[in-house]
Amino acid sequence: MSDLALDVVQQALNGFLFGSSYALIGIGFTMIFGVMEKLNLAFGITALGGAYAALLVFQLTRAPFPLVVLASVAAAGLIGLVVEITCFRWMPGDYPLAALMATVGMLFFVEEVIVHATNGVPRAFPAPLGQAMFDLGPWLLRGDLAFMFLVCLAVMVALWLLVFRTRLGLATRAVSQQPVAAQLCGIGLRRVNAAVFVLTGMVGGVAGALIGSAVGNLSPLLALPLTVKGLVTAVLGGLGSIPGAIVGGLLLGVVEYEALYFFGIGYRDMVTYLLLFAFLVFRPGGLFGSAARR
Amino acid sequence: MDFYVSLLTLFGFRILLGLSAYVVILTGQISLAQAGFYALGAYSAGAATALWGWPIVPAILLGAVVGGFFGFLVGFPALRVRGLFLVIATLAFTEIVRMVFLNLKYTIRVGDRTIGPAAGEGFRGITYYFEHGWSGLHILGFTWLFVAAVLLGLWLMDRSRAGAVLRAVGEDELAASSVGINLTAAKVSAMTLGGFVAGMAGALYAHYASYVSQEDFGVLLATFAIAYALVGGTGSVLGPVAGVLFFSLLIDGLRFLGDWRNLLFGVLIVAMMNLRPHGLVDAGLVRRLVGLRRRASAGA
Amino acid sequence: MKRTAMVVLSILFVLAPLVAAMTWEPAWAQDRVIKIAGVGAMSGVVRTFGVNAKATLDMATDEINAAGGIKLKDGSRAKIVTTYVDERCNAEEGISVIRKLASEDWLVSIGPTCSNVAEPLFGILQRKAGDAGDSGLQFPIFTDTAIKPGLAKISEWSFRNVPHEPTMYNHLFKWLKEKNPDAKTVMIGVESDFAHSNANAGIMEAAAKAAGFEVLGQEKWLLNDTEFSTQVGKFRRAKPDIIGIAAHPFTTCGALREMKRQGVKPKVMVGLTSSATLETMVGCGPEAEGMIIPTGFAPVTPEAKRVAKTVAERYKGNVDLHSAAVYENIQVLKMVIESSGVEGKPTTVASDRRKVRDGLAQVKEFNGLLGKVQRTEDRESTKPYVFAQARNSDWAVLFDPR
């Protein structure tokens, strides 16, 4: 195989694998928007906050990695609840812009807390799979990103089971389809909202911990990319569709990496955004959303 | 004294930026593209005076026109997307503009200096004000001439049919189109106008700072643009003014808190949105103030 | 309920600026004071620079004040009063902050931290001192950290005490060629959207070529990138003998981890000056093992050791190549103020600033913590330096050319 062909495939593989991180964070965004039709710009920082909390736990206890992930999940779930209370609970339902702005405020706040606690210095994050590399013929695959891809699938299955096989999931679907009727059936709107935020926060915690481990360092610099990439992924996949978020994230990764290879770093993001822009204009509903969706 | 002069000048750019977001929000479109228009205005006006020797007023107008032109271009594809999708699409636009400037290199030598957009290094040498001996007060006055003109123009527009049309489109598109309002014309005009005002703001900023670089024109600036309009309220043109005052007081007024200022920043935004979700100057407040005035004049 | 909240908020908004105005500048009417301001980044990812600079500023001024303060020309003694203001690594904020300081009675400012702030900041200063037609600010700025080369030329009111990267890297690569005669090729990785790193990559490339190396190319990424497999993949294929990484700790660590992952092991690794700090060691000490960086500060002289120890123990800051300059700047300013007739009265602010500027312009050489620092024609400095190497998650001195 020629060098060019080898490289193109390697880039696609790299992009596919790294896209798993976009997918994981996109799942959270898409769930919040899809289920609750609310835009939570503080989701990226919720995931990052969970990771930082987990790092603190690790530094104090030297716990094994699964416990670190658990700590991240718990912390992010808590942050998710705080976001729900401060940014959504008392906001007017017919004016989502107010909640949007409030989440921007939360984003600034949590980021500042992180900056104050760490002085902005990047901190090493435990990465047990950090050096795992597999050979696939002439190509290299990163083990930790492959693991992240598997986790995406597992999260998707877990969320599917939750939404379609549990009472909470039933309540969530009812609230998202017909909030008034759902209340009339005795479903507590506030409790369901809070539960969804905690749940998506927990998904964010998984994302934060795994991304932190893949990057190797946590830094406040991660806040903006997590937010922007997560949003883009959710939009690409079709808001509300979890399989869409996964496919969207992987697609975004592949596009980015091929753009980097062919156009260089100065144009990588430009090409990616141009394609995104074009995609949105021609298929505004996203990959798995309906074409005429709002 | 000089400091307050420069602070008021900064208010000018921010108010224009907020107004540009406000015009677009009136039609129900949340646009993160204002930072991109701002950047385009800054670079084109800067190039006009620093590279091509234009006088200042045509240069500022050039910046505004360039902003408006791109606003027009963005307005059409924006019709096809709504809500969050529009947010992402306009974000993509701002980032694309930023990256264009990250790569653009066009420098000339003027005397002993190299000036012009220099890709990652930024665009230095936009020193029109200083070369012509303008004092801080001159710069302030000049900037606010434009700000006052835009404020007046938008206020008049708000009171005219055009303003009602824009707000109608923002409230309920179906109802608006059913009374014969051309949705396309309304939304694209709003985006064009927003681009024009943002381009003007960028042009004025570039001359104030004498140096601009792509990192100043990213997502954060775009977020502040809509923040001024959302926190300030979209009830009237004074909304973005109130929004700018709120944020500026926060940044500068709380400076004595030192480190804690940044923490309080986010908290106060959350608090403000909880207390006044429709912004400081929302439609309700405007109606009440107008009602008060009417009652006062009726009483007298 | 909502109405009262509105009222309370409005009162707060009226009060805040009033309180700010009252508490910002205490009115020292009686004693003579010399007011020196510090400007730096206390926010975001560069917060650590500002924290360290402020700690060093406090230490240096406390030390001088404890010894009696500055002796003015008329024999009276004046205490140094300082403030440290956050420029948030943002041009607009930096300009605002300097204008505020200039409108008050601060004589001179140390800072800023960020090169992207320094550039516009110097741009709003008067270009030629005494030019009546130039309405730029007449306020001297003496930089400690912003290191992008060539900035002081912008104005005669700006002075910089930052290491001269071309000198250091030229020497480093020549030295590397001597020590590694079988090393022939060099590749560079750079975070291309950070002004300083970009400039540094160019310097590394020029230095490598001048020393007789073949530069195979530059691999680029952005300052908040998190994945480097493409760029490191090119390193892996080209197998350069020396890899230079012109990036700050976050992406340097990311690139180093990827290099380890892909088994890229060059003979020598070279880094960016600003990464020769504690940050890199905290972020990726093990991966950075062996990296060589030329730096303007290391605790290799008794004075350097003393300052580093005092700032760490009593002021909770870290002295590195950036914050060390703050200490040196304060010593220089003391010397300049004592010899140039600065009066330190509230009525003489403008003339005092001019005296400080003229005094600084006349300084040709001063004592730095590592040895004598020379002033160059365009108000930059040539500082003594050492080559530091990362060993066991700490920086050790590899070669001391002084």
Tab-separated table of C-alpha atoms in Angstrom, chain B residues 73-191:
chain	number	residue	atom	x	y	z
B	73	LEU	CA	-24.419	36.383	3.490
B	74	VAL	CA	-24.984	34.610	6.799
B	75	GLY	CA	-28.613	35.674	6.945
B	76	PHE	CA	-29.728	33.354	4.162
B	77	PRO	CA	-28.366	30.021	5.351
B	78	ALA	CA	-29.476	31.070	8.830
B	79	LEU	CA	-33.060	30.889	7.616
B	80	ARG	CA	-32.801	27.148	7.320
B	81	VAL	CA	-31.759	26.507	10.887
B	82	ARG	CA	-33.328	27.364	14.188
B	83	GLY	CA	-32.671	27.400	17.872
B	84	LEU	CA	-29.630	25.443	18.935
B	85	PHE	CA	-28.750	24.620	15.359
B	86	LEU	CA	-28.489	28.305	14.578
B	87	VAL	CA	-26.291	28.789	17.623
B	88	ILE	CA	-23.926	26.131	16.311
B	89	ALA	CA	-24.015	27.388	12.738
B	90	THR	CA	-23.210	30.963	13.765
B	91	LEU	CA	-20.534	29.669	16.117
B	92	ALA	CA	-19.045	27.853	13.148
B	93	PHE	CA	-19.052	31.122	11.199
B	94	THR	CA	-17.230	33.009	13.949
B	95	GLU	CA	-14.646	30.271	14.230
B	96	ILE	CA	-14.135	30.169	10.462
B	97	VAL	CA	-13.560	33.933	10.401
B	98	ARG	CA	-11.138	33.629	13.287
B	99	MET	CA	-9.206	30.923	11.489
B	100	VAL	CA	-9.040	32.915	8.294
B	101	PHE	CA	-7.292	35.635	10.251
B	102	LEU	CA	-5.103	33.071	11.962
B	103	ASN	CA	-3.730	32.221	8.536
B	104	LEU	CA	-3.904	35.562	6.721
B	105	LYS	CA	-0.595	37.242	6.179
B	106	TYR	CA	-0.371	40.531	4.312
B	107	THR	CA	2.241	42.898	5.667
B	108	ILE	CA	3.948	45.962	4.228
B	109	ARG	CA	6.819	48.011	5.492
B	110	VAL	CA	6.037	51.576	6.455
B	111	GLY	CA	9.201	53.359	7.419
B	112	ASP	CA	10.878	51.201	10.000
B	113	ARG	CA	7.851	49.151	10.966
B	114	THR	CA	6.207	46.109	9.513
B	115	ILE	CA	2.469	46.463	9.737
B	116	GLY	CA	-0.452	44.442	8.566
B	117	PRO	CA	-2.192	41.210	9.453
B	118	ALA	CA	0.535	38.717	10.223
B	119	ALA	CA	-1.306	35.440	10.727
B	120	GLY	CA	-0.786	34.144	14.266
B	121	GLU	CA	1.153	37.223	15.310
B	122	GLY	CA	-1.759	39.547	14.871
B	123	PHE	CA	-2.284	42.882	13.162
B	124	ARG	CA	-0.182	45.617	14.642
B	125	GLY	CA	0.315	49.209	13.687
B	126	ILE	CA	-3.267	50.515	13.608
B	127	THR	CA	-2.051	53.782	15.027
B	128	TYR	CA	-4.178	56.348	13.212
B	129	TYR	CA	-5.359	58.026	16.429
B	130	PHE	CA	-1.881	58.405	17.869
B	131	GLU	CA	-0.275	59.509	14.628
B	132	HIS	CA	-2.815	62.296	14.358
B	133	GLY	CA	-2.439	63.312	17.981
B	134	TRP	CA	-5.931	62.452	19.083
B	135	SER	CA	-6.390	62.633	22.837
B	136	GLY	CA	-8.426	60.200	24.860
B	137	LEU	CA	-11.290	62.685	24.824
B	138	HIS	CA	-11.196	62.927	21.036
B	139	ILE	CA	-11.328	59.169	20.705
B	140	LEU	CA	-14.196	58.996	23.168
B	141	GLY	CA	-16.181	61.663	21.368
B	142	PHE	CA	-15.578	60.143	17.973
B	143	THR	CA	-16.564	56.677	19.131
B	144	TRP	CA	-19.696	57.901	20.805
B	145	LEU	CA	-20.782	59.823	17.721
B	146	PHE	CA	-21.229	56.464	16.077
B	147	VAL	CA	-22.750	54.868	19.162
B	148	ALA	CA	-25.255	57.683	19.553
B	149	ALA	CA	-26.159	57.505	15.874
B	150	VAL	CA	-26.776	53.760	16.083
B	151	LEU	CA	-28.736	54.090	19.330
B	152	LEU	CA	-30.910	56.783	17.805
B	153	GLY	CA	-31.362	54.842	14.584
B	154	LEU	CA	-32.353	51.661	16.376
B	155	TRP	CA	-34.657	53.515	18.752
B	156	LEU	CA	-36.448	55.154	15.857
B	157	MET	CA	-36.668	51.820	14.109
B	158	ASP	CA	-38.169	50.272	17.235
B	159	ARG	CA	-40.917	52.871	17.280
B	160	SER	CA	-41.635	52.464	13.617
B	161	ARG	CA	-43.293	49.647	11.743
B	162	ALA	CA	-39.960	48.005	11.036
B	163	GLY	CA	-39.388	47.419	14.738
B	164	ALA	CA	-42.850	45.968	15.160
B	165	VAL	CA	-42.225	43.670	12.203
B	166	LEU	CA	-38.985	42.359	13.685
B	167	ARG	CA	-40.537	41.751	17.075
B	168	ALA	CA	-43.537	40.085	15.498
B	169	VAL	CA	-41.263	37.676	13.684
B	170	GLY	CA	-39.480	36.984	16.948
B	171	GLU	CA	-42.683	36.346	18.877
B	172	ASP	CA	-44.514	34.042	16.509
B	173	GLU	CA	-43.365	33.350	12.992
B	174	LEU	CA	-46.522	31.645	11.910
B	175	ALA	CA	-48.717	34.495	13.033
B	176	ALA	CA	-46.387	37.049	11.488
B	177	SER	CA	-46.338	35.366	8.111
B	178	SER	CA	-50.082	34.971	8.201
B	179	VAL	CA	-50.468	38.746	8.330
B	180	GLY	CA	-48.283	39.082	5.311
B	181	ILE	CA	-44.879	39.753	6.838
B	182	ASN	CA	-42.066	38.509	4.653
B	183	LEU	CA	-40.111	36.347	7.086
B	184	THR	CA	-37.089	36.083	4.843
B	185	ALA	CA	-36.792	39.814	4.396
B	186	ALA	CA	-37.196	40.462	8.105
B	187	LYS	CA	-34.677	37.926	9.319
B	188	VAL	CA	-32.055	38.642	6.693
B	189	SER	CA	-32.363	42.392	7.252
B	190	ALA	CA	-31.932	41.877	10.953
B	191	MET	CA	-28.797	39.822	10.416
